[in-house]
GROMACS .gro file of C-alpha atoms in nm:
model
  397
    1UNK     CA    1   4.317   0.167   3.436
    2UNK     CA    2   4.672   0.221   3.544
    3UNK     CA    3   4.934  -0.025   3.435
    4UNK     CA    4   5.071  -0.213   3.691
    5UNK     CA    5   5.455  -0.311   3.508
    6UNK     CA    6   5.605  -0.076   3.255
    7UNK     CA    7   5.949  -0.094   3.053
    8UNK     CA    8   6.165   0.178   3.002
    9UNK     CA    9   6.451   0.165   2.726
   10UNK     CA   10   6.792   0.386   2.835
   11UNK     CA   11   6.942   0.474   3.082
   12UNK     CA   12   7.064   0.841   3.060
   13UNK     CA   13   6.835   1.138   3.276
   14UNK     CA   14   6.531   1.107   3.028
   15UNK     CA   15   6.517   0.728   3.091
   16UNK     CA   16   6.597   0.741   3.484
   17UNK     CA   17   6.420   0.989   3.556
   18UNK     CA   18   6.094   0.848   3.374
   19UNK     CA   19   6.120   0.501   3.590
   20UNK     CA   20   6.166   0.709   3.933
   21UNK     CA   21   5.854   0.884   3.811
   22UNK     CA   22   5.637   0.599   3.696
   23UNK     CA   23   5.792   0.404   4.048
   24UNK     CA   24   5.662   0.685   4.275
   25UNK     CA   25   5.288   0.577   4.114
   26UNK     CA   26   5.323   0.196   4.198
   27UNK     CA   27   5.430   0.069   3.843
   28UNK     CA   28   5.706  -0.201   3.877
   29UNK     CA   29   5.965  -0.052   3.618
   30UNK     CA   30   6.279  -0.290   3.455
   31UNK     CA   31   6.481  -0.035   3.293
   32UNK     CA   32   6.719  -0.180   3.007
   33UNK     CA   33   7.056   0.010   2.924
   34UNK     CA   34   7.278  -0.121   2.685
   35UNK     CA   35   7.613  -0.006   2.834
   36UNK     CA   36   7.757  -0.151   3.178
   37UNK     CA   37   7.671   0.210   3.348
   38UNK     CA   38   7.393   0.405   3.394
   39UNK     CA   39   7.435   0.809   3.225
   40UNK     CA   40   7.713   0.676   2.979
   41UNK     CA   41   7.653   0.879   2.696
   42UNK     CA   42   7.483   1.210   2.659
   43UNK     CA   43   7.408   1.247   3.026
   44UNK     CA   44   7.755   1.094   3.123
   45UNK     CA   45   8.016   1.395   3.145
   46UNK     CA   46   8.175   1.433   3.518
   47UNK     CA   47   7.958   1.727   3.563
   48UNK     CA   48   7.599   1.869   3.422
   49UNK     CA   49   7.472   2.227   3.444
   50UNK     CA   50   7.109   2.312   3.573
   51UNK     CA   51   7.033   2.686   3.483
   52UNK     CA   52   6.750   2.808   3.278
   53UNK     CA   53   6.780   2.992   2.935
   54UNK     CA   54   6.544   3.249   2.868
   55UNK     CA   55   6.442   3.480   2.612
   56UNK     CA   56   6.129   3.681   2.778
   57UNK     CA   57   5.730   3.509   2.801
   58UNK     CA   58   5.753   3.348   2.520
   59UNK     CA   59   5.658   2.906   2.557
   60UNK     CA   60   6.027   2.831   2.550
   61UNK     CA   61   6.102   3.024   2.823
   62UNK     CA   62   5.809   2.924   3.025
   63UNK     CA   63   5.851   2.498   2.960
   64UNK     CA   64   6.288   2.639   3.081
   65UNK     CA   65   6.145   2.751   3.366
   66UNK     CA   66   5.901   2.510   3.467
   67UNK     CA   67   6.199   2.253   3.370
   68UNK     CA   68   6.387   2.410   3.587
   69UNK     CA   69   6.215   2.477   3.921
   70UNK     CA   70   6.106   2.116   3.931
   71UNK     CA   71   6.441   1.924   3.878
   72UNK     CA   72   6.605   2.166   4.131
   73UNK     CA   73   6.263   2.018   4.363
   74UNK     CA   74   6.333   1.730   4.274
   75UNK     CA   75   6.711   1.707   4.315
   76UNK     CA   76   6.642   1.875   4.695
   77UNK     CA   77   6.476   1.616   4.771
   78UNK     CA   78   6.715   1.308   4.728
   79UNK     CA   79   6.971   1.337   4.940
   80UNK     CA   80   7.205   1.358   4.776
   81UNK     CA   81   7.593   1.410   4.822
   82UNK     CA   82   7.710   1.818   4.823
   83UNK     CA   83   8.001   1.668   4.635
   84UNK     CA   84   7.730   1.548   4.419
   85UNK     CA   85   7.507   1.843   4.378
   86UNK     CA   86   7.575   2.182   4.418
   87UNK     CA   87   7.367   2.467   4.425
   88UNK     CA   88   7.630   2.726   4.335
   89UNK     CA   89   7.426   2.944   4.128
   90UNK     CA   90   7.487   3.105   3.760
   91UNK     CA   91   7.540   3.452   3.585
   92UNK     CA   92   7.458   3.448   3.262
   93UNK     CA   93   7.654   3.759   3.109
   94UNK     CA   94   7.519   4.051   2.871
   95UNK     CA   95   7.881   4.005   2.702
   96UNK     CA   96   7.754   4.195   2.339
   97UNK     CA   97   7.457   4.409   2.263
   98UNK     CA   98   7.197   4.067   2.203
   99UNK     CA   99   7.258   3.913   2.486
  100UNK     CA  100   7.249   4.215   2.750
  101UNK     CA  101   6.907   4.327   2.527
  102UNK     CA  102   6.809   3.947   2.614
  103UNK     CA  103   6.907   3.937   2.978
  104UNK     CA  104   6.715   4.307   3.082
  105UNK     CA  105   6.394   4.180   2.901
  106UNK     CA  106   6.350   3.840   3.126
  107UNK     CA  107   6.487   4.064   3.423
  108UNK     CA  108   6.239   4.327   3.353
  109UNK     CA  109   5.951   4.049   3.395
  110UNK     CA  110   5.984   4.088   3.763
  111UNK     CA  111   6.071   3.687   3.878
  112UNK     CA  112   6.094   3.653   4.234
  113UNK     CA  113   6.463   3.728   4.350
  114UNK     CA  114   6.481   3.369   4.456
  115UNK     CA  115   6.439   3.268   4.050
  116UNK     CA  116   6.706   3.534   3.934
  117UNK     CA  117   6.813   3.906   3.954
  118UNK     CA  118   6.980   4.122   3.737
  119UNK     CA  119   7.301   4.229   3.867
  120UNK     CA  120   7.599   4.477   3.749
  121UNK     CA  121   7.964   4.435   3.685
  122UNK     CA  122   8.044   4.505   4.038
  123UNK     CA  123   7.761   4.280   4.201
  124UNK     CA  124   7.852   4.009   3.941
  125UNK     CA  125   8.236   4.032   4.050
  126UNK     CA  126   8.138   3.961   4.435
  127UNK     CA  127   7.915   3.709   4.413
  128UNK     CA  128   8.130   3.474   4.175
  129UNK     CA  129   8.481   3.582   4.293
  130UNK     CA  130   8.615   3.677   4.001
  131UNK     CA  131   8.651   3.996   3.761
  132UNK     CA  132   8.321   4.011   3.580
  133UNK     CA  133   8.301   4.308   3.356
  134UNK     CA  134   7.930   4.312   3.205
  135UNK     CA  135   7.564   4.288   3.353
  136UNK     CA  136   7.441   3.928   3.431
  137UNK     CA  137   7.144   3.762   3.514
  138UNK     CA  138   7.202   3.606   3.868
  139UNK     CA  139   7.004   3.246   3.949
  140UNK     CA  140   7.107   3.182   4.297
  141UNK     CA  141   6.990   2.856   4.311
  142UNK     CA  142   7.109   2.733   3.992
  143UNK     CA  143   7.325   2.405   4.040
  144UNK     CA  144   7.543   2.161   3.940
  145UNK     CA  145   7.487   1.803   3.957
  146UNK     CA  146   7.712   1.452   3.915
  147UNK     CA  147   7.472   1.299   3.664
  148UNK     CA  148   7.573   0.889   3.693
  149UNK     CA  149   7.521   0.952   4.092
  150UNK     CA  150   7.241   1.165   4.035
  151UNK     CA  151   7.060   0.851   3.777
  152UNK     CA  152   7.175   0.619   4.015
  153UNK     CA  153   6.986   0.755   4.300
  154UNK     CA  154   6.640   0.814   4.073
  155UNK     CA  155   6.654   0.423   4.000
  156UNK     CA  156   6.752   0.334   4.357
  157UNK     CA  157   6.392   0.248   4.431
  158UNK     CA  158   6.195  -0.057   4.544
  159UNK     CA  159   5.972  -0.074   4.224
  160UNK     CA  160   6.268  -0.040   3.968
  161UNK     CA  161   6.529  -0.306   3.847
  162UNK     CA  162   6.839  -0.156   3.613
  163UNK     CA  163   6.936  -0.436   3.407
  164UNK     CA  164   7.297  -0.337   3.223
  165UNK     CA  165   7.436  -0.429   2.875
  166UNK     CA  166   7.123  -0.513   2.729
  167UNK     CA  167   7.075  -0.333   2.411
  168UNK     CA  168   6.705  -0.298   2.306
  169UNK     CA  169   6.684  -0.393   1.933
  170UNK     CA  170   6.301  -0.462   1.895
  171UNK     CA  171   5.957  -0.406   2.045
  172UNK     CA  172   5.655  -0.566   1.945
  173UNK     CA  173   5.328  -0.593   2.103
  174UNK     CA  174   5.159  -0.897   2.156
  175UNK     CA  175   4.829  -1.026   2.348
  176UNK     CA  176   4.813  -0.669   2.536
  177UNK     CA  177   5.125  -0.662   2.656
  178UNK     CA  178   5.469  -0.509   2.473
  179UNK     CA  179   5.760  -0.794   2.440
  180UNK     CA  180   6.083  -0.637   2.458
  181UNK     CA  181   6.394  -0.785   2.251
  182UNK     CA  182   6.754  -0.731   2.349
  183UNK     CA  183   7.020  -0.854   2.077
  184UNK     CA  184   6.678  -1.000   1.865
  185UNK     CA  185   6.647  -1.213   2.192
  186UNK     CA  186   6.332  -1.177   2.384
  187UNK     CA  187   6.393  -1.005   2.733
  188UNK     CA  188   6.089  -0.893   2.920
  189UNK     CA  189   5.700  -0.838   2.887
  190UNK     CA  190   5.539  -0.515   3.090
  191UNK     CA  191   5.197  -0.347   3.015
  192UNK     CA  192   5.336  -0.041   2.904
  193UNK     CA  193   5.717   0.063   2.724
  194UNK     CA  194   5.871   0.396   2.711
  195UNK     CA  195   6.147   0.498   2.446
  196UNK     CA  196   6.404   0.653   2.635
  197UNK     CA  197   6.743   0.578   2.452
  198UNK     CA  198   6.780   0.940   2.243
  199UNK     CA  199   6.890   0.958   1.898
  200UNK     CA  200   6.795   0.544   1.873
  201UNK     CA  201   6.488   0.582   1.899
  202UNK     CA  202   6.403   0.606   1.535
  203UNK     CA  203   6.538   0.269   1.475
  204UNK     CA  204   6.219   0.146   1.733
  205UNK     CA  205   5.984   0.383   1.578
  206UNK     CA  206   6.048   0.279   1.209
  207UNK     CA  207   5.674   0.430   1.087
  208UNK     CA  208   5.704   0.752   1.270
  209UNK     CA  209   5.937   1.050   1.169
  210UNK     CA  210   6.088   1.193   1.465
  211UNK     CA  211   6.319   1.444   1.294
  212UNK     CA  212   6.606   1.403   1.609
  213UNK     CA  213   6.908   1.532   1.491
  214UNK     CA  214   7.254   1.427   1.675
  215UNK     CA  215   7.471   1.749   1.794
  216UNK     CA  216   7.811   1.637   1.900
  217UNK     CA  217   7.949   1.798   2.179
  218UNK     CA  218   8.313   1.850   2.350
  219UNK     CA  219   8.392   1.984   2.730
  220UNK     CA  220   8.724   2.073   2.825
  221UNK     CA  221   8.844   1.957   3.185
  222UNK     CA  222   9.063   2.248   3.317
  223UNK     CA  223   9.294   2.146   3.661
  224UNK     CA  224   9.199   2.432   3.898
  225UNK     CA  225   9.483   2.724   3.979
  226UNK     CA  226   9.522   2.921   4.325
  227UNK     CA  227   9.289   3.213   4.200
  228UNK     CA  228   9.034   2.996   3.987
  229UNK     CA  229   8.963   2.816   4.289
  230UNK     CA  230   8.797   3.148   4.429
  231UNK     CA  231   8.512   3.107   4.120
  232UNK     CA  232   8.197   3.067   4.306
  233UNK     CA  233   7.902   3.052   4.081
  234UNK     CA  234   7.905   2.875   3.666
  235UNK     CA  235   7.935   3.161   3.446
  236UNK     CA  236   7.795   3.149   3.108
  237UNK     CA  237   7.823   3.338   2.765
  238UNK     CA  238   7.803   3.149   2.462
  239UNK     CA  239   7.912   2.835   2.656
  240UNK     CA  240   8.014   2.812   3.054
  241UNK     CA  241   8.279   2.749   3.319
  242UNK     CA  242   8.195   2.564   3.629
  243UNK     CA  243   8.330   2.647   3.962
  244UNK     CA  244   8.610   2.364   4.043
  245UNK     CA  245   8.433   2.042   4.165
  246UNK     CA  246   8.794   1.801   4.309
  247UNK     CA  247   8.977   2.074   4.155
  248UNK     CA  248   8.855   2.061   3.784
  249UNK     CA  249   8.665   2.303   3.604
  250UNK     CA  250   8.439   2.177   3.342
  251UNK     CA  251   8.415   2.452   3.004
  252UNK     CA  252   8.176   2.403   2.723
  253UNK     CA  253   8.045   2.318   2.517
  254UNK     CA  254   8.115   2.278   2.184
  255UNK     CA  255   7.807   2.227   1.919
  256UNK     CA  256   7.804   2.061   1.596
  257UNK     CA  257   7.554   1.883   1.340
  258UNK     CA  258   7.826   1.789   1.075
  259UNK     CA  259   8.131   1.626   1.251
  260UNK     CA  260   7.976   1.290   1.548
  261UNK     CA  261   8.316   1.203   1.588
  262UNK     CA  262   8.302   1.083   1.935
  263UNK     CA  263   8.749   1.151   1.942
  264UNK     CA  264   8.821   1.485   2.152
  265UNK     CA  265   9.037   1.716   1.932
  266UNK     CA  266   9.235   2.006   2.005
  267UNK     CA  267   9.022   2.258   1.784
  268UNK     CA  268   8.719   2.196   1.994
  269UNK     CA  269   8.928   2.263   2.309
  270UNK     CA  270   9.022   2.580   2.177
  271UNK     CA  271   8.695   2.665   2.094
  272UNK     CA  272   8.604   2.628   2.431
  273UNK     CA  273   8.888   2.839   2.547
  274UNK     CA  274   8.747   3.122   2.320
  275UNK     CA  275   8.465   3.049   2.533
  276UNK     CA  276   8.623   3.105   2.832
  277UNK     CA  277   8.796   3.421   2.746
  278UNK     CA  278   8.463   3.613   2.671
  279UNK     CA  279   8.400   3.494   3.047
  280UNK     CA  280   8.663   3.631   3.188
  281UNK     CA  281   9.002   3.748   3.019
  282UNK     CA  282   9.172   3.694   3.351
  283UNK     CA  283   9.066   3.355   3.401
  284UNK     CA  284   9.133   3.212   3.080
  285UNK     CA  285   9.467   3.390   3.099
  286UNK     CA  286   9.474   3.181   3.419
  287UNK     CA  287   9.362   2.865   3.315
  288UNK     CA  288   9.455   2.848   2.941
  289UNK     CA  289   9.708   2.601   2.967
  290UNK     CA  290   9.577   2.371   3.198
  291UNK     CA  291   9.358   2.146   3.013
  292UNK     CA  292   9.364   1.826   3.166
  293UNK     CA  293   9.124   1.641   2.942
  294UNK     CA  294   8.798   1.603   2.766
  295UNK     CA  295   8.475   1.446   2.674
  296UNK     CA  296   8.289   1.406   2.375
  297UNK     CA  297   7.900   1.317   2.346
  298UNK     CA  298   7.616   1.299   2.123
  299UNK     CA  299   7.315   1.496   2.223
  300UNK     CA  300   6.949   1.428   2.023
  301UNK     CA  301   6.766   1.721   1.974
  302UNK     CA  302   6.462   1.806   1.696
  303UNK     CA  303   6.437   2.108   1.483
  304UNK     CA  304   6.218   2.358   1.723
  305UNK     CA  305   6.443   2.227   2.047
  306UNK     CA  306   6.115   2.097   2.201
  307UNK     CA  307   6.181   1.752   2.320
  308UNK     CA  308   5.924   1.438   2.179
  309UNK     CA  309   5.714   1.327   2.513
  310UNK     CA  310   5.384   1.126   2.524
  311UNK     CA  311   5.206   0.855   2.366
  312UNK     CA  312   5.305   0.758   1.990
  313UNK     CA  313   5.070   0.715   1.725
  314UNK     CA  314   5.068   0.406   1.430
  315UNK     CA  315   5.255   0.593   1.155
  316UNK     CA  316   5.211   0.411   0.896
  317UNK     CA  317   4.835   0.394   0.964
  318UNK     CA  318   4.828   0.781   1.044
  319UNK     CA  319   4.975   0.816   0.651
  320UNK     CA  320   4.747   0.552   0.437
  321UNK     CA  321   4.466   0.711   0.614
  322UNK     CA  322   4.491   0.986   0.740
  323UNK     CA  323   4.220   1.172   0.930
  324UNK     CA  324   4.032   1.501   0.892
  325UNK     CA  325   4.173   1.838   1.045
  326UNK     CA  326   3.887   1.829   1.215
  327UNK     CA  327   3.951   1.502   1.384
  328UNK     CA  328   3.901   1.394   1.757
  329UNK     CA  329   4.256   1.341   1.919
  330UNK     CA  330   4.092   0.997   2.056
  331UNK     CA  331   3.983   0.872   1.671
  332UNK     CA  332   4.351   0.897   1.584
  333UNK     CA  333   4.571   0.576   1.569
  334UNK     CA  334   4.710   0.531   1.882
  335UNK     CA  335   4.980   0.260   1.992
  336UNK     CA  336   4.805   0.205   2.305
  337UNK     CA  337   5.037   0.199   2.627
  338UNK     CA  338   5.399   0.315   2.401
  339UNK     CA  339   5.563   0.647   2.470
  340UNK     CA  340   5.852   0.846   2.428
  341UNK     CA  341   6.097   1.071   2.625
  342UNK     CA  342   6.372   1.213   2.440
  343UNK     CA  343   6.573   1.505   2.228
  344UNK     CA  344   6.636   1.718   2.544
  345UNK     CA  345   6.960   1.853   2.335
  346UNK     CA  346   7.210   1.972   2.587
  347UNK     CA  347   6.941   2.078   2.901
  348UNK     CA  348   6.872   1.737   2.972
  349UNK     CA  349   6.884   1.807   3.347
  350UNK     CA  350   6.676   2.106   3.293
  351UNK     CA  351   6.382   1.923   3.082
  352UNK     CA  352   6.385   1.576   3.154
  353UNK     CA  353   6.289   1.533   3.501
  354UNK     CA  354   5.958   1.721   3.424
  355UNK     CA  355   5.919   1.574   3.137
  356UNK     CA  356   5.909   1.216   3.298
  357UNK     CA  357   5.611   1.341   3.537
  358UNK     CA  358   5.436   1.457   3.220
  359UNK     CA  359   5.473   1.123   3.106
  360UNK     CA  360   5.343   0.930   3.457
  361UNK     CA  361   5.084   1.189   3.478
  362UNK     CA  362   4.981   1.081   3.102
  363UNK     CA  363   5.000   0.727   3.181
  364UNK     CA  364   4.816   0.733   3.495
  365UNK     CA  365   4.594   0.968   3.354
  366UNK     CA  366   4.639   1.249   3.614
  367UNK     CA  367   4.638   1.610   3.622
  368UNK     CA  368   4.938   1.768   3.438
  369UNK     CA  369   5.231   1.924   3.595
  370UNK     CA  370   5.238   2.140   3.332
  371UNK     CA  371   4.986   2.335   3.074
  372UNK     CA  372   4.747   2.174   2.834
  373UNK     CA  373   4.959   2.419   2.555
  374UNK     CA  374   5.261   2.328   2.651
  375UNK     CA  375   5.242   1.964   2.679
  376UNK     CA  376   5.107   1.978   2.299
  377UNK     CA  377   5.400   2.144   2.175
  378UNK     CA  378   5.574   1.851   2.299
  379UNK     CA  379   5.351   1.586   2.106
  380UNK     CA  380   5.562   1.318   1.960
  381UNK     CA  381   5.371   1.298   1.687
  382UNK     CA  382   5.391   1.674   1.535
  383UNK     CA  383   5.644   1.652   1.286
  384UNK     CA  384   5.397   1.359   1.105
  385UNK     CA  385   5.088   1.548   1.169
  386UNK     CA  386   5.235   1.880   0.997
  387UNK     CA  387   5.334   1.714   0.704
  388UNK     CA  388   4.980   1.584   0.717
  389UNK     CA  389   4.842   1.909   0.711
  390UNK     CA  390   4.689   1.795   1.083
  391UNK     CA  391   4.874   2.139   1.219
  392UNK     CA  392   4.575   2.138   1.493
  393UNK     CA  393   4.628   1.779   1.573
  394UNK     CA  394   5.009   1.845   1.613
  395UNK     CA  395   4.978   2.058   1.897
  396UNK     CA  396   4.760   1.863   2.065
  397UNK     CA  397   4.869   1.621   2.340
   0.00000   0.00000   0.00000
């Protein structure tokens, strides 16, 4: 039976998208973010990238791709702003000898010329308008996208209210129904809640191991020059440069696992610079000293950079007793009507969106958007169930 009112718990991409997906069904959603704004951490910076990364026909490749061909669907078709989304395209460059090995084996899998093409220097140089001097993988419709406008037109809809600076510090379920506490204050009842809210998430899942790690991140805000204004396209090697959007380029980003200080620092910005000059020498000779600011955030991401969607199961149960390898999916503890959307790391844009109508699809128990296989290698769950020994059970959905 489908639920009728659901609660979702953050507001970033992963959470906005999932109430825009569970709307579209019918369910009434309340989504609860504890900051004034929606997208104010992870998925906050003044610009986010939507381009695949792939590696040939292996299942991470295929869930990038899927990811991406359905938010750049989606994203067509919400009207939104061209200062808001741009669909400028991305080269992603064979700048040493792995990467151009990486970039001929996806372009030698013969995607339609409307998903990418493989281009040389000179091809490269044209289409972006500026000196590119390797081979590239060319997505034409690759894009760029203002992510608080973009999560503020998925919860724009009649059967979702955003309620701001609530910060979700319990969940319990009670007669059916999942109570929802805000500052240990109770806050709303719905049929079913989704976990939305990144690396917090543990702290609402306290008897199931999630394994998120938090990756701190740092972009570099660059005030556009005469001839960097003629970049067309994002251009990527270990990190990217946008094209200017109100006469900034955005460059990043940085990645690290030991150092969450959320303070923008100098060595990250050169790091980023480094970035830039394996892009292009001339445009970093161009743009080197025009750093006009920064932003730091924490992404969530797990240990295989699969992201934890679907329904949760009773850890603590699952652990005093836990089942045979041989077990049923449907014997296994299940916390009926709670699920989970997070650890998209730093393709949020890419994954999230289709994530979310993996999750309605679950909830409403409707055909997937996306392969039995590959919506178990997202289980929640599969950290647990390997430690179990339940390796079957883990990539189950």
């Amino acid at each position: 039976m489908q639920p009728k009112t659901s609660i979702v718990i953050g507001g970033g991409i992963a959470g906005c998208s999932t109430a825009y997906a569970l709307a579209l069904r019918g369910i009434k959603v309340t989504l609860l973010e504890r900051h004034a704004e929606l997208a104010s951490e992870a998925s906050g910076n003044p610009i986010a990238m939507l381009y695949p990364r792939l590696s040939g026909d292996d299942t991470a490749s295929q869930f990038a791709l899927a990811g991406y061909l359905h938010s750049l669907s989606l994203f067509n078709t919400l009207n939104l702003d061209p200062a808001d989304f741009n669909t400028c395209g991305m080269l992603q460059l064979g700048f040493n000898a792995r990467e151009l090995a990486r970039i001929k084996k996806v372009a030698a899998q013969n995607h339609p010329a409307r998903v990418l093409k493989y281009l040389n220097p000179q091809e490269a140089s044209m289409l972006s308008g500026t000196t590119i001097l390797h081979n590239a993988l060319y997505f034409p419709e690759a894009a760029w996208v203002n992510p608080r406008h973009l999560c503020e037109r998925l919860t724009k809809h009649e059967n979702i209210q955003v309620i701001t600076l609530n910060k979700v510090t319990n969940l319990l379920k009670n007669n059916g129904l999942f109570e929802i506490y805000c500052d240990n204050n109770f806050r709303q009842k719905a049929d079913i809640a989704v976990i939305a809210n990144a690396n917090d998430a543990q702290y609402l899942c306290p008897g199931m191991p999630l394994e998120t790690q938090a990756v701190r991140g740092q972009i570099t805000l660059l005030t556009a020059t005469e001839a960097s204004l003629g970049l067309k396209t994002i251009v990527c090697s270990d990190g990217y440069l946008s094209p200017a959007a109100h006469g900034i380029h955005c460059l990043g980003a940085t990645f690290s696992t030991e150092n969450i200080d959320l303070t923008v620092n100098e060595h990250d910005h050169q790091t980023n610079l480094e970035t830039l000059k394996a892009i292009s020498t001339s445009l970093y000779e161009n743009l080197q000293g025009n750093i006009t600011g920064g932003r730091v955030s924490v992404r969530c991401t797990t240990a295989d950079y699969f992201p934890l969607v679907g329904a949760l199961l009773d850890g603590i149960v699952l652990k005093d007793a836990p089942p045979r390898p041989s077990a049923k999916v449907d014997s296994l503890p299940w916390l009926q009507g709670l699920y989970i959307n997070v650890a998209h790391g730093s393709k949020g844009f890419t994954s999230a969106p289709l994530c979310a109508e993996l999750l309605a699809s679950m909830v409403c128990n409707t055909a997937l958007p996306i392969s039995t296989e590959l919506a178990g290698l997202l289980n929640p769950n599969r950290f647990l169930l390997r430690s179990l020994g339940l390796k079957r059970l883990a990539k189950m959905r």
